[in-house]
Amino acid sequence: AGVPPTLGFFGKAALFRAGIIEDRIALVVLFFLGGALSLAYMFQVYQRVHWTGEPPARPSPLASRLLVVAVAALGIGLGLWPEPLLLASQRAADILVRVR
């Protein structure tokens, strides 16, 4: 959702800052709405699971758990070695600047 202390906070803050600096108010509004909708959705999930005390209906399938582990490993890997992603992002930004 991009709220402290969630993982997306610093990225969302950087997007807000860049949008404001570049005077792209429509993008800033979209970032805000996306974050607000994510927060509202996740709040409902947290409320149901943690505050009502209802146990989950059944354990998640092994395939789903493995997918979560793989995505978490990818996130950790990109955090420890971000150069490939940064290089791809820089190339994309260079292309967008040329098109503009």
XYZ file of N, CA, C and O in Angstrom:
400
model
N 0.820 -1.199 0.000
C 0.000 0.000 0.000
C 0.858 1.256 0.000
O 0.372 2.326 -0.279
N 2.130 1.104 0.336
C 3.007 2.265 0.337
C 2.893 3.111 1.583
O 3.162 4.306 1.556
N 2.463 2.530 2.683
C 2.389 3.267 3.941
C 3.445 2.719 4.890
O 3.788 1.548 4.826
N 3.994 3.569 5.772
C 5.007 3.068 6.697
C 4.397 2.000 7.591
O 3.262 2.160 7.991
N 5.016 0.958 7.929
C 6.359 0.505 7.587
C 6.347 -0.562 6.489
O 7.184 -1.431 6.475
N 5.383 -0.535 5.588
C 5.310 -1.569 4.560
C 6.441 -1.429 3.556
O 7.080 -0.380 3.435
N 6.656 -2.502 2.801
C 7.776 -2.570 1.880
C 7.708 -1.483 0.804
O 8.721 -0.954 0.391
N 6.524 -1.129 0.356
C 6.398 -0.188 -0.749
C 6.490 1.279 -0.370
O 6.367 2.150 -1.232
N 6.730 1.585 0.898
C 6.698 2.983 1.322
C 7.752 3.843 0.632
O 7.445 4.914 0.108
N 9.000 3.397 0.619
C 10.058 4.236 0.068
C 9.902 4.404 -1.448
O 10.143 5.477 -1.986
N 9.481 3.345 -2.125
C 9.224 3.457 -3.557
C 8.078 4.406 -3.848
O 8.137 5.221 -4.774
N 7.026 4.304 -3.059
C 5.866 5.188 -3.248
C 6.255 6.633 -2.951
O 5.851 7.549 -3.677
N 7.052 6.851 -1.925
C 7.496 8.207 -1.604
C 8.338 8.787 -2.737
O 8.194 9.963 -3.086
N 9.192 7.960 -3.342
C 10.009 8.429 -4.464
C 9.131 8.766 -5.664
O 9.379 9.760 -6.365
N 8.107 7.964 -5.916
C 7.197 8.254 -7.025
C 6.427 9.552 -6.783
O 6.246 10.354 -7.696
N 5.945 9.740 -5.561
C 5.260 10.992 -5.227
C 6.179 12.192 -5.468
O 5.783 13.179 -6.084
N 7.388 12.077 -4.970
C 8.342 13.189 -5.100
C 8.637 13.491 -6.568
O 8.626 14.645 -6.985
N 8.892 12.444 -7.344
C 9.185 12.644 -8.770
C 7.987 13.235 -9.493
O 8.137 14.119 -10.340
N 6.787 12.761 -9.164
C 5.584 13.295 -9.796
C 5.361 14.764 -9.475
O 4.965 15.552 -10.335
N 5.649 15.141 -8.248
C 5.483 16.541 -7.847
C 6.556 17.409 -8.501
O 6.260 18.499 -9.014
N 7.798 16.926 -8.521
C 8.882 17.694 -9.132
C 8.619 17.913 -10.617
O 8.838 19.002 -11.146
N 8.110 16.864 -11.289
C 7.841 16.960 -12.730
C 6.473 17.567 -13.031
O 6.070 17.634 -14.184
N 5.751 17.976 -11.998
C 4.435 18.594 -12.136
C 3.457 17.676 -12.864
O 2.724 18.094 -13.758
N 3.456 16.412 -12.496
C 2.548 15.401 -13.054
C 1.496 15.073 -11.994
O 1.498 14.006 -11.394
N 0.590 15.984 -11.788
C -0.392 15.854 -10.719
C -1.304 14.645 -10.951
O -1.689 13.965 -10.005
N -1.646 14.354 -12.208
C -2.511 13.203 -12.489
C -1.851 11.906 -12.012
O -2.517 11.042 -11.441
N -0.556 11.766 -12.234
C 0.145 10.569 -11.769
C 0.188 10.509 -10.249
O 0.039 9.435 -9.664
N 0.398 11.641 -9.612
C 0.427 11.677 -8.145
C -0.936 11.237 -7.601
O -1.011 10.455 -6.650
N -2.008 11.712 -8.224
C -3.356 11.312 -7.798
C -3.556 9.813 -7.999
O -4.106 9.124 -7.134
N -3.086 9.280 -9.133
C -3.206 7.838 -9.369
C -2.395 7.031 -8.354
O -2.867 5.995 -7.875
N -1.199 7.488 -8.022
C -0.393 6.810 -7.002
C -1.134 6.806 -5.673
O -1.181 5.798 -4.974
N -1.712 7.941 -5.321
C -2.433 8.046 -4.058
C -3.645 7.126 -4.040
O -3.884 6.410 -3.061
N -4.432 7.139 -5.121
C -5.620 6.287 -5.172
C -5.259 4.804 -5.124
O -5.919 4.022 -4.439
N -4.214 4.420 -5.848
C -3.774 3.028 -5.807
C -3.351 2.606 -4.415
O -3.708 1.524 -3.943
N -2.606 3.453 -3.748
C -2.191 3.161 -2.382
C -3.370 3.109 -1.421
O -3.435 2.235 -0.547
N -4.309 4.032 -1.587
C -5.482 4.058 -0.705
C -6.348 2.818 -0.900
O -6.826 2.216 0.073
N -6.540 2.403 -2.147
C -7.329 1.197 -2.407
C -6.628 -0.045 -1.868
O -7.275 -0.927 -1.303
N -5.319 -0.116 -2.033
C -4.562 -1.251 -1.485
C -4.658 -1.283 0.031
O -4.839 -2.350 0.628
N -4.550 -0.132 0.652
C -4.642 -0.061 2.104
C -6.025 -0.497 2.583
O -6.138 -1.274 3.538
N -7.078 -0.039 1.907
C -8.438 -0.410 2.305
C -8.654 -1.910 2.165
O -9.226 -2.558 3.049
N -8.163 -2.487 1.081
C -8.303 -3.925 0.867
C -7.537 -4.715 1.924
O -8.073 -5.639 2.528
N -6.294 -4.352 2.128
C -5.477 -5.086 3.090
C -5.991 -4.895 4.520
O -5.905 -5.808 5.339
N -6.552 -3.735 4.831
C -7.104 -3.511 6.161
C -8.248 -4.484 6.431
O -8.366 -5.028 7.526
N -9.076 -4.715 5.425
C -10.177 -5.670 5.597
C -9.645 -7.080 5.854
O -10.166 -7.807 6.689
N -8.617 -7.455 5.128
C -8.021 -8.782 5.327
C -7.431 -8.879 6.730
O -7.675 -9.862 7.446
N -6.646 -7.898 7.138
C -6.044 -7.914 8.473
C -7.117 -7.940 9.563
O -6.987 -8.641 10.552
N -8.154 -7.161 9.361
C -9.221 -7.111 10.351
C -9.879 -8.479 10.493
O -10.093 -8.957 11.604
N -10.175 -9.125 9.397
C -10.840 -10.421 9.446
C -9.944 -11.483 10.091
O -10.384 -12.258 10.919
N -8.679 -11.499 9.722
C -7.787 -12.557 10.186
C -7.293 -12.305 11.611
O -7.294 -13.208 12.448
N -6.872 -11.074 11.909
C -6.190 -10.814 13.181
C -7.111 -10.312 14.289
O -6.848 -10.562 15.460
N -8.143 -9.580 13.955
C -8.950 -8.978 15.008
C -10.180 -9.797 15.370
O -10.653 -9.730 16.484
N -10.726 -10.543 14.418
C -11.907 -11.337 14.748
C -11.524 -12.693 15.307
O -12.355 -13.378 15.887
N -10.288 -13.090 15.122
C -9.831 -14.364 15.646
C -10.290 -15.562 14.840
O -10.119 -16.696 15.262
N -10.885 -15.324 13.682
C -11.318 -16.445 12.842
C -10.098 -17.118 12.227
O -9.256 -16.456 11.629
N -9.973 -18.414 12.375
C -8.849 -19.096 11.728
C -9.080 -19.163 10.220
O -10.221 -19.103 9.765
N -8.021 -19.274 9.450
C -8.198 -19.431 8.011
C -9.020 -20.685 7.717
O -9.000 -21.652 8.486
N -9.738 -20.662 6.610
C -10.623 -21.772 6.264
C -9.833 -23.073 6.125
O -10.243 -24.108 6.611
N -8.706 -23.022 5.458
C -7.861 -24.199 5.276
C -6.466 -23.723 4.908
O -6.301 -22.605 4.421
N -5.470 -24.550 5.109
C -4.109 -24.142 4.725
C -4.009 -23.930 3.219
O -4.712 -24.578 2.441
N -3.150 -23.020 2.836
C -2.978 -22.770 1.408
C -2.252 -23.940 0.755
O -1.462 -24.631 1.396
N -2.509 -24.154 -0.536
C -1.855 -25.267 -1.237
C -0.345 -25.070 -1.313
O 0.158 -23.945 -1.246
N 0.354 -26.168 -1.468
C 1.812 -26.140 -1.531
C 2.301 -25.259 -2.676
O 3.261 -24.496 -2.519
N 1.634 -25.314 -3.817
C 2.050 -24.503 -4.969
C 1.984 -23.011 -4.637
O 2.881 -22.245 -5.013
N 0.965 -22.594 -3.933
C 0.841 -21.181 -3.551
C 1.944 -20.782 -2.589
O 2.519 -19.697 -2.698
N 2.246 -21.656 -1.646
C 3.306 -21.350 -0.689
C 4.668 -21.272 -1.372
O 5.482 -20.403 -1.061
N 4.906 -22.167 -2.322
C 6.164 -22.127 -3.062
C 6.277 -20.855 -3.903
O 7.361 -20.277 -4.018
N 5.167 -20.413 -4.480
C 5.175 -19.169 -5.251
C 5.522 -17.982 -4.360
O 6.322 -17.120 -4.740
N 4.953 -17.939 -3.170
C 5.256 -16.853 -2.231
C 6.730 -16.875 -1.845
O 7.392 -15.832 -1.801
N 7.266 -18.051 -1.603
C 8.687 -18.170 -1.250
C 9.558 -17.703 -2.416
O 10.548 -16.985 -2.226
N 9.180 -18.076 -3.641
C 9.955 -17.663 -4.816
C 9.928 -16.146 -4.996
O 10.962 -15.523 -5.269
N 8.761 -15.540 -4.837
C 8.655 -14.080 -4.985
C 9.423 -13.378 -3.865
O 10.089 -12.362 -4.101
N 9.357 -13.912 -2.651
C 10.118 -13.329 -1.542
C 11.616 -13.429 -1.808
O 12.366 -12.474 -1.576
N 12.063 -14.575 -2.318
C 13.487 -14.741 -2.642
C 13.909 -13.770 -3.738
O 15.002 -13.198 -3.687
N 13.046 -13.571 -4.727
C 13.332 -12.605 -5.788
C 13.450 -11.191 -5.211
O 14.365 -10.440 -5.572
N 12.537 -10.833 -4.315
C 12.602 -9.505 -3.684
C 13.867 -9.312 -2.879
O 14.508 -8.253 -2.948
N 14.253 -10.329 -2.134
C 15.491 -10.243 -1.357
C 16.695 -10.176 -2.290
O 17.622 -9.387 -2.087
N 16.664 -10.997 -3.342
C 17.761 -10.990 -4.310
C 17.928 -9.640 -4.990
O 19.048 -9.143 -5.142
N 16.813 -9.029 -5.377
C 16.898 -7.708 -6.005
C 17.334 -6.642 -5.011
O 17.946 -5.645 -5.389
N 17.020 -6.843 -3.746
C 17.481 -5.902 -2.732
C 18.978 -6.005 -2.500
O 19.656 -5.001 -2.275
N 19.498 -7.227 -2.567
C 20.930 -7.420 -2.359
C 21.755 -7.137 -3.609
O 22.919 -6.750 -3.518
N 21.169 -7.365 -4.782
C 21.885 -7.165 -6.054
C 20.956 -6.449 -7.038
O 20.388 -7.054 -7.951
N 20.777 -5.116 -6.893
C 19.807 -4.390 -7.711
C 20.323 -3.936 -9.079
O 19.563 -3.389 -9.870
N 21.601 -4.158 -9.360
C 22.183 -3.614 -10.586
C 21.443 -4.020 -11.868
O 21.207 -3.168 -12.730
N 21.055 -5.299 -12.055
C 20.341 -5.646 -13.296
C 19.028 -4.875 -13.453
O 18.702 -4.393 -14.543
N 18.291 -4.739 -12.370
C 17.030 -4.004 -12.431
C 17.286 -2.518 -12.660
O 16.564 -1.867 -13.427
N 18.299 -1.962 -12.017
C 18.632 -0.557 -12.218
C 19.074 -0.286 -13.649
O 18.701 0.732 -14.244
N 19.839 -1.203 -14.228
C 20.283 -1.057 -15.606
C 19.090 -1.092 -16.563
O 18.984 -0.255 -17.472
N 18.183 -2.029 -16.359
C 16.987 -2.110 -17.199
C 16.128 -0.860 -17.045
O 15.591 -0.330 -18.028
N 16.012 -0.356 -15.822
C 15.230 0.859 -15.585
C 15.871 2.064 -16.265
O 15.180 2.910 -16.836
N 17.193 2.148 -16.212
C 17.896 3.257 -16.848
C 17.705 3.208 -18.361
O 17.485 4.238 -18.992
N 17.788 2.021 -18.947
C 17.558 1.884 -20.393
C 16.148 2.316 -20.770
O 15.948 3.016 -21.763
N 15.169 1.892 -19.983
C 13.781 2.279 -20.254
C 13.611 3.794 -20.119
O 12.932 4.428 -20.947
N 14.231 4.389 -19.109
C 14.138 5.839 -18.935
C 14.796 6.567 -20.099
O 14.265 7.581 -20.583
N 15.930 6.069 -20.572
C 16.596 6.698 -21.718
C 15.717 6.651 -22.959
O 15.620 7.626 -23.708
N 15.044 5.532 -23.173
C 14.143 5.409 -24.319
C 12.989 6.370 -24.189
O 12.595 7.046 -25.145
N 12.415 6.478 -22.994
C 11.279 7.388 -22.782
C 11.695 8.842 -22.968
O 10.910 9.649 -23.476
N 12.890 9.184 -22.551
C 13.354 10.565 -22.717
C 13.532 10.889 -24.199
O 13.192 11.977 -24.650
N 14.024 9.937 -24.982
C 14.185 10.162 -26.419
C 12.847 10.308 -27.123
O 12.727 11.098 -28.053
N 11.834 9.579 -26.676
C 10.517 9.628 -27.302
C 9.829 10.948 -26.995
O 9.150 11.525 -27.817
N 10.043 11.451 -25.835
C 9.401 12.682 -25.375
C 9.874 13.806 -26.222
O 9.404 14.655 -26.733
